Coordinates of C-alpha atoms in Angstrom, one line a residue:
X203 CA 0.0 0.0 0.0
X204 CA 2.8 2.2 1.1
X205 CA 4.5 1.5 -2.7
X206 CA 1.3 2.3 -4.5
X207 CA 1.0 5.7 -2.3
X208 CA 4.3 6.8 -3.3
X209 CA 3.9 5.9 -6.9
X210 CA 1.2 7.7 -6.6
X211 CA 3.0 11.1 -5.6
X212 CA 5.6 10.6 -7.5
X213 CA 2.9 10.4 -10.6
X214 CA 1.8 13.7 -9.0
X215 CA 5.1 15.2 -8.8
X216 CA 5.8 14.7 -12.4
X217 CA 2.6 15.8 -14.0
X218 CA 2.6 18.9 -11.8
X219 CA 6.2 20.1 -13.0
X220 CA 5.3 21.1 -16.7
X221 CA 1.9 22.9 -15.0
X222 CA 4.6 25.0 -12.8
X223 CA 6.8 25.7 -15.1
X224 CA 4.0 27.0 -17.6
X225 CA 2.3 28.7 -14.7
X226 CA 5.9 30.5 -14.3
X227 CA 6.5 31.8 -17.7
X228 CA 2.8 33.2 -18.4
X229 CA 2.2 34.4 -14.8
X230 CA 3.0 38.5 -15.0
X231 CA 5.9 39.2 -12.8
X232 CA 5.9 39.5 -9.0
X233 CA 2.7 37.6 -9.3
X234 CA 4.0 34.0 -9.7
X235 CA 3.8 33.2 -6.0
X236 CA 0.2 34.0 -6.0
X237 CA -0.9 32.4 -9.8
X238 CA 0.7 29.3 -8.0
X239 CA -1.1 28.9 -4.9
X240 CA -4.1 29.9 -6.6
X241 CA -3.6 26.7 -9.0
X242 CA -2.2 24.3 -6.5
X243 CA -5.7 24.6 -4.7
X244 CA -8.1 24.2 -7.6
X245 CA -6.1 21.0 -8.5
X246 CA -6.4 19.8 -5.1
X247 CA -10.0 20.9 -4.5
X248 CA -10.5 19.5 -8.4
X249 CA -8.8 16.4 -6.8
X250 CA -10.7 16.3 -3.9
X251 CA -14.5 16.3 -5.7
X252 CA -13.6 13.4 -8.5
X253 CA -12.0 11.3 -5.6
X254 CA -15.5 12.4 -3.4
X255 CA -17.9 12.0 -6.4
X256 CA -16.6 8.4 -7.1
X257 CA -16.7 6.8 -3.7
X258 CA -19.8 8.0 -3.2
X259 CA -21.3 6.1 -6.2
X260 CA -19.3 3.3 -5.0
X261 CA -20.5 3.4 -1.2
X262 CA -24.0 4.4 -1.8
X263 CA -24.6 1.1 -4.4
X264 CA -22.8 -1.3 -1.8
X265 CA -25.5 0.0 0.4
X266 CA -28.7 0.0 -2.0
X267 CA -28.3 -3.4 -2.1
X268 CA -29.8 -4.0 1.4
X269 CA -33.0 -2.1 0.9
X270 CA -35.4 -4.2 2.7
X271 CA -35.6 -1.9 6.1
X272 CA -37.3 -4.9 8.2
X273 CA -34.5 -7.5 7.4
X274 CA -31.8 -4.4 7.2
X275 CA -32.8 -1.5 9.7
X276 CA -29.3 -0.8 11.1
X277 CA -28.0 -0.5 7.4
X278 CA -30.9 1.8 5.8
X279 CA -30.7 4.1 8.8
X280 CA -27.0 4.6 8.0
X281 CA -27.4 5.2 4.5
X282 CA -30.5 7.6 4.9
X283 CA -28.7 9.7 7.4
X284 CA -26.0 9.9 4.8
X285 CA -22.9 8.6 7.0
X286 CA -22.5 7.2 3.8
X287 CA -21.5 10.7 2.1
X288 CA -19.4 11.5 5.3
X289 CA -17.1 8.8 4.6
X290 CA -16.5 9.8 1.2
X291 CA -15.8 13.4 2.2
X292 CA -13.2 11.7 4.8
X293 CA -11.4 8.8 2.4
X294 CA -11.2 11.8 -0.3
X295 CA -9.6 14.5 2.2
X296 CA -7.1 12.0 3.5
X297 CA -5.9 11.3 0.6
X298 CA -5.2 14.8 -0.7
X299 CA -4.0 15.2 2.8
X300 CA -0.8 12.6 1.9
X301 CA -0.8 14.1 -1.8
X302 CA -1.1 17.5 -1.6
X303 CA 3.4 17.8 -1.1
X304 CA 3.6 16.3 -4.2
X305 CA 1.6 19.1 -6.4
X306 CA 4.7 21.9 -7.1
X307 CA 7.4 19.9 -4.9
X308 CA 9.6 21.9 -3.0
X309 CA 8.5 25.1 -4.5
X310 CA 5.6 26.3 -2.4
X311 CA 7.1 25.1 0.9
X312 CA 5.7 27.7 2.5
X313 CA 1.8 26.4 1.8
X314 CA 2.0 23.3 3.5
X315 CA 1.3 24.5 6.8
X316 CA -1.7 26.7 5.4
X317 CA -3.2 23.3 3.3
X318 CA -2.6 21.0 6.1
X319 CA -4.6 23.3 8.7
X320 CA -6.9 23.3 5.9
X321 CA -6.8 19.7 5.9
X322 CA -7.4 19.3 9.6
X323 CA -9.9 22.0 9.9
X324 CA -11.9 19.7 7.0
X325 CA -11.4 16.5 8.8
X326 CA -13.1 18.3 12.0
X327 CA -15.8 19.6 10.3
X328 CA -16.6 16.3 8.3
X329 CA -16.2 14.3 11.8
X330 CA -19.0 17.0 13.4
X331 CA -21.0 16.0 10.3
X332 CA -20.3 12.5 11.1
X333 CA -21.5 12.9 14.7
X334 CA -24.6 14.7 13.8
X335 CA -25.7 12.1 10.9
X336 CA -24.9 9.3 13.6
X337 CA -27.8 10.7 16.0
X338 CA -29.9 11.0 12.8
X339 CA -29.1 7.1 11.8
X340 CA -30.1 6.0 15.6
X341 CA -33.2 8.3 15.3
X342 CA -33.8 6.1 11.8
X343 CA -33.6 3.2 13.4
X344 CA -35.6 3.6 16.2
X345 CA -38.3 4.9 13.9
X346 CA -37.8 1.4 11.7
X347 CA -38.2 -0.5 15.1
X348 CA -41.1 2.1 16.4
X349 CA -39.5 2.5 19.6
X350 CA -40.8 5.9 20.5
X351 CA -39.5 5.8 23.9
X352 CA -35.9 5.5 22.9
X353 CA -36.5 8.1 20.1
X354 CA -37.7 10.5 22.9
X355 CA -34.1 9.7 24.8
X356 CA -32.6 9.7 21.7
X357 CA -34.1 13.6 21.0
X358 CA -33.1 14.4 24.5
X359 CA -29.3 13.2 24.7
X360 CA -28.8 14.0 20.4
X361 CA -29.8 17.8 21.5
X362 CA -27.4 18.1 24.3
X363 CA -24.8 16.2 22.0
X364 CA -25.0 18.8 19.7
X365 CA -24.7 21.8 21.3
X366 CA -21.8 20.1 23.3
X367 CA -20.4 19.0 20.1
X368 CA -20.5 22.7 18.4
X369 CA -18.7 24.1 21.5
X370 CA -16.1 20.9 21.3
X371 CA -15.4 21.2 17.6
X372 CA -15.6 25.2 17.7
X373 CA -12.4 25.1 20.0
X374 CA -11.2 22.1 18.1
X375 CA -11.4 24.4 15.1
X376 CA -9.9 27.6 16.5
X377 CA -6.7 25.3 17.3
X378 CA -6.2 23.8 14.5
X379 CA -6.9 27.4 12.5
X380 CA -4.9 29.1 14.9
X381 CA -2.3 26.7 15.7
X382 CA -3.2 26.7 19.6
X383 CA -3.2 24.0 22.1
X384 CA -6.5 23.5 23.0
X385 CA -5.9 23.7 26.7
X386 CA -5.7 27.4 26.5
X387 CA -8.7 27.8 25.6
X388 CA -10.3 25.2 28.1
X389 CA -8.2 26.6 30.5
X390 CA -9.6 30.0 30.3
X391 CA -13.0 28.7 30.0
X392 CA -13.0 27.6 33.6
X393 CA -14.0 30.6 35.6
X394 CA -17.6 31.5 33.4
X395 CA -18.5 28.0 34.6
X396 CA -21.0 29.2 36.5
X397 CA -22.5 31.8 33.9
X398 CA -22.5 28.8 31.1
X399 CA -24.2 26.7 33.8
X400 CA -27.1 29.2 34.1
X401 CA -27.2 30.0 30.6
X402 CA -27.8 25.9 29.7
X403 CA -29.8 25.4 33.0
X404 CA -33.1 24.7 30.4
X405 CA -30.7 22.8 28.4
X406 CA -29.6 20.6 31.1
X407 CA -33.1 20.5 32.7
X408 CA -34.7 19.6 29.6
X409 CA -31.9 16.8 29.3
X410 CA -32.8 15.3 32.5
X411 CA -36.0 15.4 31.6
X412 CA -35.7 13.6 28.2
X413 CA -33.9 10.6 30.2
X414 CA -36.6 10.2 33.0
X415 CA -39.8 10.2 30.4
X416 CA -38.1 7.7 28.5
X417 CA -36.7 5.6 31.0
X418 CA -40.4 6.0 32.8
X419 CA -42.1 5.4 29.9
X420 CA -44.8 7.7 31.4
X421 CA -45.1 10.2 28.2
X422 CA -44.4 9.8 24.1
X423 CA -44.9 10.8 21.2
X424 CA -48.6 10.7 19.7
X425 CA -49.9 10.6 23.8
X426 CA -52.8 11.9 23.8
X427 CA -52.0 14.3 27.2
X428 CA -54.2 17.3 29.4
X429 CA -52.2 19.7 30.9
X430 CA -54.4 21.6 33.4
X431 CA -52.1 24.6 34.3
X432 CA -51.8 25.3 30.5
X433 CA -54.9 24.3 30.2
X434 CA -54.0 22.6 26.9
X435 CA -55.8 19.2 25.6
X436 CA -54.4 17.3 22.0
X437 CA -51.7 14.8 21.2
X438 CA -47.8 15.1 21.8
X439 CA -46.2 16.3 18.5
X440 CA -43.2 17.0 19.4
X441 CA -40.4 16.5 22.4
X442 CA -37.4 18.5 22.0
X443 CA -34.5 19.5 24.4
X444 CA -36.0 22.6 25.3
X445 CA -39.9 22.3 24.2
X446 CA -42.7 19.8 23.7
X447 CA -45.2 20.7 20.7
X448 CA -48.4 19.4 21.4
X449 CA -51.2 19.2 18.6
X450 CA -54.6 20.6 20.1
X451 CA -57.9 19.3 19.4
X452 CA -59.3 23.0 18.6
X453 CA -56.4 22.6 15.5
X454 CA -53.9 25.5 17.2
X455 CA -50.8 23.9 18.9
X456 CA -49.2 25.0 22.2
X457 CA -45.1 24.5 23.3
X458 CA -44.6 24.1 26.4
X459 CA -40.6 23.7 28.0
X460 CA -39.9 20.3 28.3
X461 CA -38.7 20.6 32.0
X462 CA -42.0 20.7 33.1
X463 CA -42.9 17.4 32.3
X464 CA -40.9 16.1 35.4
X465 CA -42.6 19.4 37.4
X466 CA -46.2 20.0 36.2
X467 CA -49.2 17.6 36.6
X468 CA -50.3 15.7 33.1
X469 CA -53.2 13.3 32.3
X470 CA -52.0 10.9 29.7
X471 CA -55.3 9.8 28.3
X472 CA -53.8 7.6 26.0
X473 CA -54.7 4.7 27.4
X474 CA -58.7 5.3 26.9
X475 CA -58.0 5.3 23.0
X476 CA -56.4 2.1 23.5
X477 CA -59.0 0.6 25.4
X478 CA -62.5 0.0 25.0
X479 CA -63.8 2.1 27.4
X480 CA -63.7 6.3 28.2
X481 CA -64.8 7.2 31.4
X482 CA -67.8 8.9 32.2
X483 CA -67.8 11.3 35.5
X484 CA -70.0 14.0 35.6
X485 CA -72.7 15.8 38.1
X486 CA -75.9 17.2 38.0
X487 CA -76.5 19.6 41.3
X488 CA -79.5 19.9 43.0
X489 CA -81.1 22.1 45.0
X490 CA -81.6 20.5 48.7
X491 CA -84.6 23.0 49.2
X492 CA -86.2 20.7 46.8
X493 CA -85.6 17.5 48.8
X494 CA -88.7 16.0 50.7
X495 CA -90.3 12.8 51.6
X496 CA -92.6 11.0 49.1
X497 CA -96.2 10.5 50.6
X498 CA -98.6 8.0 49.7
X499 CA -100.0 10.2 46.6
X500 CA -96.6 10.6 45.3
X501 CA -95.8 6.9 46.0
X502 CA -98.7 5.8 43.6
X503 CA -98.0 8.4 40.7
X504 CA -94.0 7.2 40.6
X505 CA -95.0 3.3 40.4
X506 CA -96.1 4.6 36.9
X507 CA -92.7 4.3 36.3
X508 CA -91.5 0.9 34.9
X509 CA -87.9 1.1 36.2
X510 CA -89.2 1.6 39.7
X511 CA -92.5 -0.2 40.3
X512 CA -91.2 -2.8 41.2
X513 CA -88.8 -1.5 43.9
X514 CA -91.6 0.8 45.2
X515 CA -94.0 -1.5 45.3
X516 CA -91.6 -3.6 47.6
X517 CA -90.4 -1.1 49.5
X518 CA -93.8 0.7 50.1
X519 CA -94.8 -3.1 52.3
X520 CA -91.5 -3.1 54.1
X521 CA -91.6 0.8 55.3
X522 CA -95.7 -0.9 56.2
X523 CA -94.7 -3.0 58.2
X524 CA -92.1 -1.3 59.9
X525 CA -94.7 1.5 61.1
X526 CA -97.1 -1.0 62.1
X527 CA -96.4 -1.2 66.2
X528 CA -94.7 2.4 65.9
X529 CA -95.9 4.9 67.8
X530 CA -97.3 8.3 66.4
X531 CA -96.9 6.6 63.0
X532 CA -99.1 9.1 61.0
X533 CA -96.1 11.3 61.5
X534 CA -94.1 10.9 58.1
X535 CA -90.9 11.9 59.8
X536 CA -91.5 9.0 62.2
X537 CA -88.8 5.7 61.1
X538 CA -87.6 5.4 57.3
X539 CA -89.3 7.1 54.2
X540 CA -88.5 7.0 51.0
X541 CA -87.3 10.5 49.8
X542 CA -87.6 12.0 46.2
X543 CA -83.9 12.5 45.7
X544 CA -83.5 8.6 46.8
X545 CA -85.8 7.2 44.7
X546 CA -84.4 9.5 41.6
X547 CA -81.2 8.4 42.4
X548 CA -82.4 4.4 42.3
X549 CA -84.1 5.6 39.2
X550 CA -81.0 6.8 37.2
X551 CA -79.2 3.8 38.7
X552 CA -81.9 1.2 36.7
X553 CA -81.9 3.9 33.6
X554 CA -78.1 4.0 33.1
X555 CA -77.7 -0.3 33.4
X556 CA -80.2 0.0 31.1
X557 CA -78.2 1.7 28.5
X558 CA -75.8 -0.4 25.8
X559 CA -73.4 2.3 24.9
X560 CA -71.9 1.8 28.8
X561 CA -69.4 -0.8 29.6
X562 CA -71.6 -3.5 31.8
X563 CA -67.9 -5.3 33.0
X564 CA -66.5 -1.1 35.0
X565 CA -68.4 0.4 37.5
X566 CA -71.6 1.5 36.5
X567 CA -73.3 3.7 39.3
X568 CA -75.1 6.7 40.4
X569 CA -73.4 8.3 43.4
X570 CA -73.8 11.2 45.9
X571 CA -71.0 13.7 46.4
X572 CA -70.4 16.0 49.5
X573 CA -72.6 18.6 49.7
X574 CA -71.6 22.3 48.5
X575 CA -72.7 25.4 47.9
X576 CA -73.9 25.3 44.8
X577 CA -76.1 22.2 45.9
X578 CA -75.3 18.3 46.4
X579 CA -74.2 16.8 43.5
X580 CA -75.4 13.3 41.7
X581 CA -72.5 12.2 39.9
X582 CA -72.8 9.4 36.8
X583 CA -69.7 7.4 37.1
X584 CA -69.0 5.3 34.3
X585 CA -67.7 4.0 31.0
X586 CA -68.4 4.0 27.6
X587 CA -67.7 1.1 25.6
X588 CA -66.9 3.5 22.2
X589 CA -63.9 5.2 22.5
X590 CA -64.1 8.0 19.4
X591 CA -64.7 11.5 21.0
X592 CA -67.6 12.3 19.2
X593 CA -69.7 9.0 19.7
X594 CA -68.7 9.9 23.6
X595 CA -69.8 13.2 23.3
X596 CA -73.4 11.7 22.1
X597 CA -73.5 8.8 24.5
X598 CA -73.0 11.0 27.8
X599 CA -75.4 13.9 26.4
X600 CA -78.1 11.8 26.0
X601 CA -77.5 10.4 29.9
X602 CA -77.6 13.9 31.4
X603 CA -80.6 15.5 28.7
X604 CA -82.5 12.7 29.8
X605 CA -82.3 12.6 33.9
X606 CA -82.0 16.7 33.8
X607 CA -85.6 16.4 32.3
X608 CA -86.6 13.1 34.5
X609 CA -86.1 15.0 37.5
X610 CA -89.1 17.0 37.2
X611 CA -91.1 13.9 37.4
X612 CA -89.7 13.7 41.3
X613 CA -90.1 17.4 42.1
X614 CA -86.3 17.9 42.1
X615 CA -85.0 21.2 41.0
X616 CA -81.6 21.8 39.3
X617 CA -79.5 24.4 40.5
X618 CA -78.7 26.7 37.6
X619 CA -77.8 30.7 37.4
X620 CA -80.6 33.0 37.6
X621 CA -80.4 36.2 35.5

């Protein structure tokens, strides 16, 4: 190999004399120096793209022949990243790297240091290229494999790696530029620690929190999420280093920074679009002014009722009989009664079983709340067994229109505003 290198300048050497001489003679004088250096780097740049064009053709058809992604992942995410091109840009500015002495021999001694800074400032700048197509082949991957978790981690730590690898290859590149060691520059970058601390404190933050949501597996992308201090409802679109795009239902979108999903409470309500059931817990308040015991009269015109005849009918006998030996039993308040808020409560019980949009195997119930002072609250607690938002919608509107309007039937008024 070493042989075939050297043949190889040597090749250089002698196809490059005739070109310097020329250059010598036709160049007007005083202005050799500069016609020289101007046409030792086109050659080497010329140099530089043939070399670059052809392994590329050659690297990129190696690689086309593993197209299938599911039996190839690892291989199409390098090549659709473009590493590919990165190591043609690398092979190609080695070698003009070892050639570049051989163009003008020994009479532009004076360039070498300038083309090999050049040289090294191009190898940092393709490795930095290399480094940021790397993330986007793991990204690739993990979008192959539908790993959205380690994407998420992947978005978090690729972020930080990049702004840490601009500030790395920045100084890199001032050195080699420059001609400095690069502990200078470290050196002197060691008492604004603190001020670059605060100035990446949401870059850190939002680092940490990349790692713990991933590693959790608590959040991801697509989650369907409610943020109640934003007040913000819709599906996760987007978690970056410093913000997290989410897609809202009303079709606006709202960022919000990524540290506060470790900080800030969040619903994630994916798990009712991947189940067959979306709960139902709402409350209709009523006022207690309205409450009473049922007498005998309004006994008889509720056991028109077909959900509750039957349970009047045998509660009316058992409240009978209880009364029978009591004393002062003409007095209503005197042992149990049935009350019109009790009964309506039994009645929207029986109503909701009733209904086949509602998941029979979750709770299915009617319960009271504490009271407040807007009224006491009769909360539907349940699930729907259709999942889409509108058919929801539908399902629980027709629960509450109906019941709102049933409890005029039991002399129960609903607490509403008065204007």
């Amino acid at each position: 190999m070493n042989d075939q290198l050297e043949e190889t300048k040597d090749l250089i050497q002698a196809l490059s004399e005739p070109l310097y001489r020329y250059i010598s003679r036709i160049a007007p004088s005083g202005l050799e120096f500069v016609f020289h250096i101007f046409i030792k780097i086109l050659l080497l740049v010329a140099i530089f793209l043939v070399i670059d064009f052809v392994f590329k053709i050659v690297i990129n058809s190696v690689f086309r022949i593993f197209r299938n992604k599911e039996k190839y992942p690892a291989i199409n995410s390098i090549y659709e990243s473009k590493i590919t091109n990165s190591i043609a840009h690398l092979i190609a500015l080695l070698i003009i790297g070892s050639i570049h002495e051989s163009i003008f021999a020994g009479a532009l001694v004076k360039t070498t240091i300038f083309i090999v800074r050049c040289v090294n400032l191009g190898l940092v700048m393709i490795f930095a290229g290399m480094l940021y197509r790397g993330l986007t082949a793991f990204r690739n991957y993990f979008v192959i494999k539908q790993d959205f978790y380690k994407i998420m981690a992947l978005n978090a730590i690729s972020e930080t790696v990049k702004i840490l690898g601009i500030f790395l290859f920045s100084v890199v590149g001032i050195c080699v530029i420059f001609g400095i060691k690069g502990t200078t520059i470290v050196g002197s970058l060691g008492a604004i620690t603190a001020v670059l601390v605060l100035v990446f404190r949401d870059t850190i933050l939002g680092f940490v929190t990349g790692l713990h949501v991933a590693t959790s597996k608590n959040l991801k992308v697509g989650d369907w999420v409610s943020i109640p201090k934003y007040n913000v409802e819709g599906n996760i679109a987007e978690i970056n280093l410093l913000t997290t795009k989410i897609n809202n239902f009303d079709r606006t979108f709202s960022t919000i920074p990524t540290y506060d999903l470790l900080t800030t409470e969040i619903k994630n309500l994916q798990v009712i679009s991947e189940t067959n059931g979306r709960r139902i817990k709402k409350s209709i308040f009523f006022n207690i002014n309205s409450f009473k015991f049922l007498k005998n009269e309004d006994i008889e015109r509720l056991k028109s009722i077909n959900l509750i005849s039957d349970y009047l009918n045998q509660r009316s006998l058992e409240l009978k009989k209880e009364k029978e030996n009591m004393a002062h039993k003409e007095e209503i308040i005197n042992g149990r009664q049935l009350t019109n808020i009790g009964v309506f409560r039994y009645y929207a019980q029986k109503y909701i079983e009733k209904i086949p949009e509602l998941d029979k195997e979750g709770p299915v119930m009617v319960r009271q709340l504490n009271s407040t002072p807007q009224g006491l609250p009769l909360e539907i607690y349940a699930f729907t067994n259709d999942t889409e938002w509108v058919r929801f919608e539908e399902i629980q509107s027709d629960i509450f229109d109906h019941l709102l309007v049933a409890s005029k039937e039991f002399d129960l008024e609903v607490m509403q505003l008065k204007v």
